Structure formats: C-alpha cells, structure tokens
Coordinates of C-alpha atoms in Angstrom, one line a residue:
Chain A
K1 CA 75.2 -19.3 -97.0
S2 CA 75.4 -15.8 -95.4
G3 CA 73.1 -14.5 -98.1
E4 CA 70.4 -17.0 -97.0
M5 CA 70.9 -16.1 -93.4
A6 CA 70.4 -12.4 -94.3
K7 CA 67.2 -13.3 -96.1
L8 CA 65.9 -15.1 -93.0
T9 CA 67.0 -12.2 -90.9
K10 CA 65.0 -9.9 -93.2
L11 CA 61.7 -11.7 -92.4
I12 CA 62.4 -11.6 -88.6
D13 CA 63.3 -7.9 -88.9
N14 CA 60.0 -7.0 -90.4
D15 CA 58.0 -5.1 -87.8
V16 CA 54.7 -6.9 -88.3
F17 CA 56.5 -10.3 -88.3
R18 CA 58.4 -9.4 -85.1
A19 CA 55.1 -8.4 -83.4
Y20 CA 53.6 -11.7 -84.5
A21 CA 56.6 -13.6 -83.2
T22 CA 56.4 -11.8 -79.8
Y23 CA 52.7 -12.3 -79.2
A24 CA 52.6 -15.9 -80.6
T25 CA 55.4 -16.8 -78.2
I26 CA 53.8 -15.1 -75.2
V27 CA 50.4 -16.8 -75.9
L28 CA 52.2 -20.2 -76.3
L29 CA 54.1 -19.7 -73.0
K30 CA 50.8 -18.9 -71.4
M31 CA 49.3 -22.1 -72.7
M32 CA 52.3 -24.1 -71.6
L33 CA 51.8 -22.7 -68.1
M34 CA 48.5 -24.7 -67.9
S35 CA 50.6 -27.9 -67.8
L36 CA 52.4 -26.7 -64.7
I37 CA 49.1 -25.6 -63.0
T38 CA 47.6 -29.0 -63.8
A39 CA 50.7 -30.7 -62.3
Y40 CA 50.5 -28.5 -59.2
Y41 CA 46.8 -29.3 -58.6
R42 CA 47.4 -33.0 -59.2
V43 CA 50.1 -33.1 -56.6
T44 CA 48.4 -30.9 -53.9
R45 CA 44.9 -32.4 -54.4
K46 CA 46.5 -35.9 -54.8
A47 CA 44.3 -36.6 -57.8
F48 CA 46.0 -38.7 -60.5
V49 CA 45.0 -40.7 -63.5
N50 CA 48.0 -43.0 -64.2
P51 CA 48.6 -45.7 -61.6
E52 CA 52.4 -45.3 -62.0
D53 CA 52.1 -41.6 -60.9
T54 CA 50.7 -42.5 -57.4
E55 CA 53.6 -44.7 -56.4
M56 CA 55.4 -41.9 -54.5
F57 CA 52.4 -41.9 -52.1
G58 CA 52.6 -45.6 -51.2
K59 CA 52.1 -49.1 -52.7
G60 CA 49.0 -51.1 -53.6
E61 CA 45.6 -50.2 -52.2
N62 CA 47.0 -47.2 -50.4
A63 CA 48.1 -45.6 -53.7
K64 CA 44.9 -46.6 -55.5
K65 CA 42.8 -44.1 -53.6
Y66 CA 44.7 -41.2 -55.4
L67 CA 43.4 -42.4 -58.8
R68 CA 40.5 -40.0 -58.8
T69 CA 39.3 -36.8 -60.5
D70 CA 39.4 -33.5 -58.7
P71 CA 37.2 -30.5 -59.7
D72 CA 40.2 -28.1 -59.7
V73 CA 42.3 -30.4 -61.8
E74 CA 39.5 -30.9 -64.3
R75 CA 38.9 -27.1 -64.4
V76 CA 42.5 -26.4 -65.4
R77 CA 42.4 -29.2 -68.0
R78 CA 39.3 -27.6 -69.6
G79 CA 41.1 -24.3 -69.7
H80 CA 44.1 -26.0 -71.3
L81 CA 41.9 -27.7 -74.0
N82 CA 40.1 -24.4 -74.7
D83 CA 43.5 -22.8 -75.2
L84 CA 44.4 -25.5 -77.8
E85 CA 41.1 -25.0 -79.6
N86 CA 41.6 -21.3 -79.8
I87 CA 45.4 -20.7 -79.9
V88 CA 46.0 -23.2 -82.8
P89 CA 43.8 -21.1 -85.2
F90 CA 45.4 -17.9 -83.9
L91 CA 48.9 -19.3 -84.7
G92 CA 48.0 -20.5 -88.2
V93 CA 45.8 -17.6 -89.3
G94 CA 48.0 -15.0 -87.5
L95 CA 51.1 -16.2 -89.3
L96 CA 49.4 -16.0 -92.7
Y97 CA 47.9 -12.6 -91.8
A98 CA 51.4 -11.3 -90.8
L99 CA 52.7 -12.5 -94.2
C100 CA 50.0 -10.6 -96.0
G101 CA 51.7 -7.3 -95.0
P102 CA 49.0 -5.6 -93.0
E103 CA 49.5 -2.2 -91.4
L104 CA 51.6 -2.5 -88.2
S105 CA 49.0 -0.6 -86.1
S106 CA 46.2 -2.9 -87.3
A107 CA 48.3 -6.0 -86.8
L108 CA 49.3 -4.9 -83.3
L109 CA 45.6 -4.3 -82.4
H110 CA 44.8 -7.9 -83.5
F111 CA 47.7 -9.5 -81.7
R112 CA 47.3 -7.5 -78.4
L113 CA 43.5 -8.0 -78.3
F114 CA 43.9 -11.8 -78.7
T115 CA 46.7 -12.2 -76.2
G116 CA 45.0 -10.0 -73.6
A117 CA 41.7 -11.8 -74.2
R118 CA 43.3 -15.3 -73.7
I119 CA 45.0 -14.2 -70.5
V120 CA 41.7 -12.8 -69.1
H121 CA 40.0 -16.0 -70.2
T122 CA 42.4 -18.1 -68.2
L123 CA 42.1 -16.0 -65.1
A124 CA 38.3 -16.1 -65.5
Y125 CA 38.4 -19.9 -65.8
L126 CA 40.7 -20.5 -62.8
I127 CA 39.3 -17.9 -60.3
P128 CA 36.4 -18.6 -61.5
L129 CA 34.6 -15.4 -62.5
P130 CA 30.8 -15.5 -62.9
Q131 CA 29.6 -15.4 -66.6
P132 CA 30.1 -13.5 -68.9
G133 CA 33.5 -13.1 -67.3
R134 CA 34.8 -16.1 -69.2
G135 CA 32.5 -15.9 -72.2
L136 CA 33.4 -12.4 -73.2
P137 CA 37.2 -12.8 -73.5
W138 CA 36.6 -16.1 -75.3
A139 CA 34.4 -14.3 -77.8
A140 CA 36.9 -11.5 -78.2
G141 CA 39.7 -13.9 -79.1
Y142 CA 37.4 -15.7 -81.4
M143 CA 36.4 -12.5 -83.3
V144 CA 40.0 -11.4 -83.6
T145 CA 40.9 -14.7 -85.3
I146 CA 37.8 -14.4 -87.6
S147 CA 38.9 -10.8 -88.5
M148 CA 42.4 -12.0 -89.4
A149 CA 41.0 -14.9 -91.4
Y150 CA 38.8 -12.5 -93.4
N151 CA 41.8 -10.3 -94.2
V152 CA 43.9 -13.4 -95.3
L153 CA 41.2 -14.8 -97.5
K154 CA 40.5 -11.4 -99.1
K155 CA 44.2 -11.2 -99.9
V156 CA 45.2 -14.7 -101.0
W157 CA 42.0 -16.4 -102.2
H158 CA 43.1 -19.2 -104.5
L159 CA 40.8 -22.2 -104.5
Chain B
K1 CA 57.2 -16.9 -111.2
S2 CA 60.5 -18.8 -111.3
G3 CA 62.0 -15.9 -109.2
E4 CA 59.5 -16.5 -106.5
M5 CA 60.1 -20.2 -106.6
A6 CA 63.8 -19.6 -106.2
K7 CA 63.1 -17.4 -103.2
L8 CA 61.0 -20.1 -101.6
T9 CA 63.7 -22.7 -102.4
K10 CA 66.2 -20.4 -100.6
L11 CA 64.3 -20.7 -97.3
I12 CA 64.0 -24.4 -97.6
D13 CA 67.7 -24.7 -98.5
N14 CA 68.8 -22.9 -95.3
D15 CA 70.4 -25.5 -93.1
V16 CA 68.6 -24.5 -89.9
F17 CA 65.3 -24.3 -91.7
R18 CA 65.9 -27.8 -93.2
A19 CA 66.7 -29.2 -89.8
Y20 CA 63.5 -27.6 -88.4
A21 CA 61.4 -29.0 -91.3
T22 CA 62.9 -32.5 -90.7
Y23 CA 62.3 -32.7 -87.0
A24 CA 59.0 -30.9 -87.1
T25 CA 57.7 -33.5 -89.7
I26 CA 59.1 -36.4 -87.7
V27 CA 57.5 -35.3 -84.4
L28 CA 54.2 -34.7 -86.2
L29 CA 54.3 -38.2 -87.8
K30 CA 55.0 -39.6 -84.3
M31 CA 51.9 -37.7 -83.0
M32 CA 49.8 -39.0 -85.9
L33 CA 50.9 -42.6 -85.0
M34 CA 48.9 -42.1 -81.8
S35 CA 45.6 -42.2 -83.9
L36 CA 46.5 -45.6 -85.3
I37 CA 47.5 -47.0 -81.9
T38 CA 44.2 -45.7 -80.5
A39 CA 42.3 -47.4 -83.4
Y40 CA 44.3 -50.6 -82.9
Y41 CA 43.4 -50.8 -79.1
R42 CA 39.7 -49.8 -79.8
V43 CA 39.3 -52.7 -82.2
T44 CA 41.3 -55.3 -80.3
R45 CA 39.8 -54.3 -76.9
K46 CA 36.4 -53.8 -78.5
A47 CA 36.0 -50.5 -76.7
F48 CA 34.2 -47.8 -78.7
V49 CA 32.5 -44.5 -77.9
N50 CA 30.3 -44.0 -81.0
P51 CA 27.3 -46.3 -81.4
E52 CA 27.8 -46.4 -85.2
D53 CA 31.3 -47.8 -84.7
T54 CA 30.1 -51.0 -83.0
E55 CA 27.8 -52.1 -85.8
M56 CA 30.3 -54.4 -87.3
F57 CA 30.1 -56.5 -84.1
G58 CA 26.4 -57.0 -84.2
K59 CA 23.1 -55.1 -84.0
G60 CA 21.2 -53.7 -81.0
E61 CA 21.9 -54.8 -77.4
N62 CA 24.8 -57.1 -78.6
A63 CA 26.6 -54.1 -80.0
K64 CA 25.9 -51.8 -77.1
K65 CA 28.2 -53.7 -74.8
Y66 CA 31.2 -52.5 -76.8
L67 CA 30.3 -48.9 -75.9
R68 CA 32.8 -48.8 -73.0
T69 CA 36.1 -47.3 -71.9
D70 CA 39.2 -49.4 -71.8
P71 CA 42.3 -48.5 -69.8
D72 CA 44.7 -49.1 -72.7
V73 CA 42.6 -47.0 -75.1
E74 CA 42.4 -44.2 -72.5
R75 CA 46.2 -44.4 -71.9
V76 CA 47.0 -43.9 -75.6
R77 CA 44.5 -41.0 -75.7
R78 CA 46.1 -39.3 -72.8
G79 CA 49.5 -39.6 -74.6
H80 CA 48.0 -38.2 -77.7
L81 CA 46.5 -35.2 -75.9
N82 CA 49.9 -34.6 -74.1
D83 CA 51.5 -34.6 -77.5
L84 CA 49.1 -31.9 -78.7
E85 CA 49.8 -29.8 -75.6
N86 CA 53.5 -30.0 -76.1
I87 CA 54.1 -30.4 -79.9
V88 CA 51.9 -27.4 -80.8
P89 CA 54.2 -25.0 -78.8
F90 CA 57.3 -26.7 -80.3
L91 CA 56.0 -26.2 -83.8
G92 CA 55.1 -22.5 -83.3
V93 CA 58.1 -21.5 -81.2
G94 CA 60.5 -23.7 -83.2
L95 CA 59.5 -22.1 -86.5
L96 CA 60.1 -18.6 -85.1
Y97 CA 63.3 -19.8 -83.6
A98 CA 64.5 -21.2 -86.9
L99 CA 63.7 -17.9 -88.6
C100 CA 65.8 -16.0 -86.0
G101 CA 68.9 -17.5 -87.6
P102 CA 70.5 -19.4 -84.7
E103 CA 73.7 -21.3 -85.0
L104 CA 73.1 -24.6 -86.8
S105 CA 74.7 -26.7 -83.9
S106 CA 72.6 -25.0 -81.3
A107 CA 69.4 -25.4 -83.4
L108 CA 70.1 -29.1 -84.0
L109 CA 70.7 -29.6 -80.2
H110 CA 67.2 -28.1 -79.5
F111 CA 65.4 -30.0 -82.3
R112 CA 67.1 -33.4 -81.5
L113 CA 66.5 -33.1 -77.7
F114 CA 62.8 -32.3 -78.2
T115 CA 62.2 -35.0 -80.8
G116 CA 64.1 -37.6 -78.7
A117 CA 62.3 -36.6 -75.5
R118 CA 58.9 -36.9 -77.1
I119 CA 59.6 -40.4 -78.5
V120 CA 60.8 -41.5 -75.1
H121 CA 57.8 -39.9 -73.5
T122 CA 55.5 -41.9 -75.7
L123 CA 57.3 -45.2 -75.0
A124 CA 57.2 -44.4 -71.3
Y125 CA 53.5 -43.7 -71.4
L126 CA 52.6 -46.8 -73.4
I127 CA 54.9 -49.4 -71.8
P128 CA 54.3 -47.9 -69.0
L129 CA 57.6 -47.1 -67.3
P130 CA 57.6 -46.2 -63.6
Q131 CA 58.1 -42.5 -62.8
P132 CA 60.1 -40.5 -63.4
G133 CA 60.4 -42.4 -66.7
R134 CA 57.6 -40.3 -68.2
G135 CA 58.1 -37.1 -66.2
L136 CA 61.7 -36.6 -67.2
P137 CA 61.3 -36.7 -71.0
W138 CA 58.2 -34.5 -70.6
A139 CA 60.3 -31.9 -68.6
A140 CA 63.1 -32.1 -71.2
G141 CA 60.8 -31.3 -74.1
Y142 CA 59.2 -28.5 -72.1
M143 CA 62.6 -27.0 -71.2
V144 CA 63.7 -27.1 -74.9
T145 CA 60.6 -25.2 -75.9
I146 CA 61.2 -22.6 -73.1
S147 CA 64.8 -22.2 -74.2
M148 CA 63.7 -21.5 -77.9
A149 CA 61.0 -19.1 -76.7
Y150 CA 63.6 -17.2 -74.7
N151 CA 65.9 -16.9 -77.7
V152 CA 62.9 -15.8 -79.9
L153 CA 61.8 -13.1 -77.4
K154 CA 65.3 -11.9 -76.9
K155 CA 65.6 -11.4 -80.7
V156 CA 62.2 -10.1 -81.8
W157 CA 60.7 -8.4 -78.8
H158 CA 58.1 -6.0 -80.2
L159 CA 55.1 -5.4 -77.9
Chain C
K1 CA 61.2 -1.1 -94.9
S2 CA 59.3 -1.2 -98.2
G3 CA 61.9 -3.7 -99.5
E4 CA 61.0 -6.0 -96.7
M5 CA 57.3 -5.6 -97.3
A6 CA 57.9 -6.5 -100.9
K7 CA 59.7 -9.6 -99.8
L8 CA 56.9 -10.7 -97.6
T9 CA 54.4 -9.9 -100.4
K10 CA 56.5 -12.1 -102.7
L11 CA 55.9 -15.2 -100.5
I12 CA 52.2 -14.5 -100.3
D13 CA 52.0 -13.9 -104.0
N14 CA 53.4 -17.3 -104.8
D15 CA 50.6 -19.5 -106.2
V16 CA 51.3 -22.6 -104.1
F17 CA 51.6 -20.5 -100.9
R18 CA 48.4 -18.6 -101.7
A19 CA 46.6 -22.0 -102.1
Y20 CA 48.1 -23.2 -98.8
A21 CA 46.9 -20.0 -97.1
T22 CA 43.4 -20.3 -98.5
Y23 CA 42.9 -23.9 -97.6
A24 CA 44.6 -23.7 -94.2
T25 CA 42.3 -20.7 -93.3
I26 CA 39.2 -22.5 -94.5
V27 CA 40.0 -25.7 -92.5
L28 CA 40.8 -23.6 -89.4
L29 CA 37.5 -21.8 -89.7
K30 CA 35.7 -25.1 -90.0
M31 CA 37.5 -26.3 -86.8
M32 CA 36.5 -23.0 -85.1
L33 CA 32.9 -23.7 -86.1
M34 CA 32.9 -26.7 -83.7
S35 CA 33.1 -24.3 -80.7
L36 CA 29.9 -22.6 -81.8
I37 CA 28.1 -26.0 -82.4
T38 CA 29.3 -27.2 -78.9
A39 CA 27.9 -24.0 -77.4
Y40 CA 24.6 -24.3 -79.3
Y41 CA 24.1 -27.9 -78.0
R42 CA 25.1 -27.0 -74.5
V43 CA 22.5 -24.2 -74.4
T44 CA 19.7 -26.1 -76.2
R45 CA 20.3 -29.4 -74.3
K46 CA 21.0 -27.5 -71.1
A47 CA 24.2 -29.6 -70.4
F48 CA 27.0 -27.7 -68.8
V49 CA 30.2 -28.6 -67.1
N50 CA 31.1 -25.4 -65.2
P51 CA 28.8 -24.4 -62.3
E52 CA 29.1 -20.7 -63.2
D53 CA 27.6 -21.4 -66.6
T54 CA 24.3 -22.7 -65.2
E55 CA 23.5 -19.6 -63.2
M56 CA 21.3 -18.1 -66.0
F57 CA 19.0 -21.0 -65.4
G58 CA 18.4 -20.5 -61.7
K59 CA 20.3 -20.6 -58.4
G60 CA 21.4 -23.5 -56.2
E61 CA 19.9 -27.0 -56.6
N62 CA 17.8 -25.9 -59.5
A63 CA 20.9 -25.0 -61.5
K64 CA 22.9 -28.0 -60.4
K65 CA 20.8 -30.4 -62.5
Y66 CA 22.2 -28.8 -65.6
L67 CA 25.7 -30.0 -64.7
R68 CA 25.5 -33.1 -66.8
T69 CA 26.9 -34.6 -70.0
D70 CA 24.7 -34.8 -73.1
P71 CA 25.4 -37.3 -76.0
D72 CA 25.1 -34.6 -78.7
V73 CA 27.5 -32.3 -76.8
E74 CA 30.0 -35.1 -76.3
R75 CA 29.7 -36.0 -80.0
V76 CA 30.6 -32.5 -81.2
R77 CA 33.5 -32.4 -78.7
R78 CA 34.9 -35.6 -80.1
G79 CA 34.7 -34.2 -83.6
H80 CA 36.5 -31.1 -82.4
L81 CA 39.3 -33.0 -80.7
N82 CA 39.6 -35.2 -83.9
D83 CA 40.0 -31.9 -85.8
L84 CA 42.8 -30.8 -83.6
E85 CA 44.6 -34.1 -83.9
N86 CA 44.4 -34.0 -87.7
I87 CA 44.5 -30.3 -88.6
V88 CA 47.6 -29.5 -86.5
P89 CA 49.7 -32.0 -88.6
F90 CA 48.2 -30.6 -91.8
L91 CA 49.0 -27.0 -90.9
G92 CA 52.6 -27.8 -89.9
V93 CA 53.4 -30.3 -92.7
G94 CA 51.4 -28.4 -95.2
L95 CA 53.3 -25.2 -94.6
L96 CA 56.7 -27.0 -95.0
Y97 CA 55.4 -28.7 -98.1
A98 CA 54.3 -25.4 -99.6
L99 CA 57.7 -24.0 -99.0
C100 CA 59.3 -27.0 -100.7
G101 CA 58.1 -25.6 -104.0
P102 CA 55.8 -28.4 -105.3
E103 CA 53.9 -28.3 -108.6
L104 CA 50.8 -26.1 -108.1
S105 CA 48.5 -28.9 -109.5
S106 CA 49.9 -31.4 -107.1
A107 CA 49.7 -29.0 -104.1
L108 CA 46.1 -28.1 -105.0
L109 CA 45.3 -31.8 -105.1
H110 CA 46.6 -32.3 -101.6
F111 CA 45.0 -29.2 -100.1
R112 CA 41.6 -29.8 -101.7
L113 CA 41.5 -33.5 -100.8
F114 CA 42.4 -32.7 -97.1
T115 CA 39.9 -29.8 -96.8
G116 CA 37.1 -31.8 -98.5
A117 CA 37.8 -34.9 -96.4
R118 CA 37.7 -32.9 -93.1
I119 CA 34.4 -31.3 -94.1
V120 CA 32.9 -34.7 -94.9
H121 CA 34.3 -36.1 -91.7
T122 CA 32.6 -33.4 -89.6
L123 CA 29.2 -34.0 -91.4
A124 CA 29.6 -37.8 -91.0
Y125 CA 30.3 -37.3 -87.3
L126 CA 27.4 -34.9 -86.6
I127 CA 24.7 -36.5 -88.7
P128 CA 25.9 -39.3 -87.8
L129 CA 26.6 -41.5 -90.9
P130 CA 27.0 -45.2 -90.5
Q131 CA 30.6 -46.4 -90.9
P132 CA 32.7 -46.2 -93.0
G133 CA 31.1 -42.8 -93.6
R134 CA 33.3 -41.2 -91.0
G135 CA 36.3 -43.6 -91.2
L136 CA 36.9 -43.1 -94.9
P137 CA 37.2 -39.2 -94.9
W138 CA 39.4 -39.5 -91.8
A139 CA 41.7 -41.9 -93.6
A140 CA 41.8 -39.7 -96.7
G141 CA 42.9 -36.7 -94.7
Y142 CA 45.5 -38.8 -92.9
M143 CA 46.9 -40.1 -96.1
V144 CA 47.2 -36.6 -97.7
T145 CA 49.2 -35.4 -94.7
I146 CA 51.5 -38.5 -94.9
S147 CA 52.0 -37.9 -98.6
M148 CA 53.0 -34.2 -97.9
A149 CA 55.3 -35.4 -95.1
Y150 CA 57.0 -37.8 -97.4
N151 CA 57.6 -35.0 -100.0
V152 CA 58.9 -32.7 -97.3
L153 CA 61.3 -35.3 -95.8
K154 CA 62.5 -36.3 -99.3
K155 CA 63.4 -32.7 -100.0
V156 CA 64.8 -31.3 -96.7
W157 CA 66.2 -34.4 -94.9
H158 CA 68.7 -33.0 -92.4
L159 CA 69.1 -34.9 -89.2

C-alpha cells in the first residue's frame, strides 16, 4: 500500500503536473465564484426564478413579484455558462497535455495565459468593458486550449 | 505492454483513487438522470423547443402548440445546469485531491458528503422542498469542493 | 526528475490511454466548435444579448434592435448545452474506464461510438434532421457512457 501511495505522490510531484493542478484549481475556484455572485445579485436585486426562493420576502402575491429576470443576474449567468463552455475543454485537454510531458516553461505559458485570460474575461463581462475587452480574452483562452489539443494529438494520435 | 497495464492497475487499486472513481461515477450517473427526467416531462407535459420534436403529435399548426415552456421542464433543466456548475469542479478538484494522497477516511468523508449533498439537492429541487431545503445541500457540496481545493493548493502550489 | 517524466510518459504510451486521449480531445474540439458557430450566427443574423456587443452596428436606438433572439442562434446554443451535459460525463467516466485497463478493442469501440454519435448528433441538430435523427445518436452516446460507468463501478466499487 505504501508503494502505491508513493507512486501517486510521484505524479503530483512532477513539476508540470503540479503546475496543472495549481492552475486548474484556481480557474475552477474562479468559476465557482460565479455562483456566489449570482446569488448576491438575486438577493440584492430581488430577482428569483423558483417560487420557493421568494418566501422569505412574503407570502402569496407579494412574493410573486420577485419571480422576475434581472439584467445583472442574467449577465453573471451568461459569464458562468461561458466559463463552463471554455473551462471544461481546458481541464480535459490540459490534463492530457500535462501527461504528455511538455517542457515546464511551455506548460506554464499555456496555463498562465489561460487562467489570466479567463479572469480578464470575467471582469470584462461583469464591469462590462466595451468590446473587444471581452472578445479578446475569450479568444486568447480558446487559442491556448487549441494549442494544447494540437500538442496532445501530435503525441498520442491513436484512432 | 503488460508492465504498463500493471502500472495503470496500480492507480486504480489505490483505495483513495477507487473511492474517487466510485463516487465520481455515481454523481455523474445522477447528473445524467436529469436528461431522462427532462425528456419524461417534455413528453408528458407536451412541451418542446425544437419544431422537429413535435411532429409525432401532428403536422403544422396542430404541432406548433407544443412549442412551449413548462414549469416542470424548466425546473429539471435548472437542476441539471446547477449539477454541471457544481459537479464539474468536484470532478476536477476531486481528481487532483485523490492524487495528492490524502488519508482514506478524510477522502471518503469529502466524497460521501458531496455525493449525498447533490442527491439531496436534486430531490429538494424536484419535489420541491421549501428553502433552505435546497440551499443547504448546495452549500454543503460547495464547501466540500472548497475544502478539497484548499488541500490541493496547499500540496501542489506551483505558479 | 527524468524518472518521473518516464512514468508520465508510460501512462501516455499505454494504448488504451492514448485512444482515450485522442477521442476525448476530438470530442472537446467538436464541442468548442459550437462557440464559433454561435458567434457566426450571432454576427450574420445580427442577434446579440449583450448591449456592448451591438456597438459595432451603430449607437443608441439603432444598436438596440440587435438585442434579440434568433432561432438559429438558439438552436446552436441548445446543441452546445447538450454537448456539455453529455461530454462531461464521457470525459470523467471515460478517463476512469481507461485507467481500469479494459481490452483495447473494447475501449476503442466505446470511444469511437461515442465520438461518432456526438458528431452525428450535432449535424442532426444543426441541419436539422427529422426525429429520431437527433434522438438516436443522443441515446447511443448516452448508452456508451452508461456501459463505461458499469465497467468502472464493477472494477473499483469502494463506497
């Protein structure tokens, strides 16, 4: 059993894998933050979608008026969905890329660019910045994932 | 080739990794169930979104009336999206956490709490239970993932 | 350090794992393509959701008319969300399945069926094909993931 543990520890001690684990966790925590921001806007804007969520504001007709959409809530939700659409590919492709044994410097470049791009994307979405303030970081994150996918396919190709 | 196989088998024979594999699969199957529940409500409530899906109920204007939203369908869909938003971080962070070699008892506590919380969350969403019947299991699952993320970052930190 | 690299290389040199890496990357690239198709339809149909995205088409009231939904845009977005709902379970369960050391032929059968099914599903959604042109590939991909989940649970079961 201790031999197996050592083996697992080996993977997590690999520098590239540790970098992947660090940035993957940071970018997932950033995505999870979107849930809290949505909840914050729902409560402060009093804009809910489930009838059972409005009951703390009163019963019956009085509560029903809080079943509405709010532009700020919808904006955060779009940012959250965009995170899912882009972070899921990064997690999957990034893990395989890290296992392909790339140079540490080149792996760090990919992981840092992606993580930075997604943080800027969220800020640009929430502030909101005029375009291409949101489009550019979106494209940067997208290209990073494409580049890692290219490296993975070049290395493992097995149809 | 058999040497490599053995190596792979090693990872899957590690107790913590087997526990992760078990709970990750269960929670993904639970999420997949949401698709079937959505389909069930779409057919029984006759509430579709794609014109080509209504053709089994008649042609032309007769079929068009089934292109509508239904509160039960939308409720399941919200539960499904909430699953995606919360289970994706669990899968990613949980895998890295399992590879960090935590104590089996502490890993099992995290995996069981998360899986139980998400099952209760789904029941609370679909029944629906009054709040905080849905909010509490959501927060429990969220805190479990944060706790695993903290353990991962403490172990692997490599910016 | 070179010993660790070799260990990582071992995993990526395993035939089943290489097949998983290939198909997982392909199916993620296919999912990422949905973002570009959405952007293409948003620009050609002039149908946006964020006010800051319409500014290239004029200022004020003139730009506001492009804040609208378009059936083609919504169709691609539904296909994208369906990808997320189905590809996330495939990625998670498929990784665990690949680590369980299945026969290469049987692993290839699962990965090829899933990837083919999701490509046909997207075509059926976008063309669109009459049902069950979209329902059948959806069900095929779903069953493949269930089959892999069954194999994983049979092998690792540790509650």
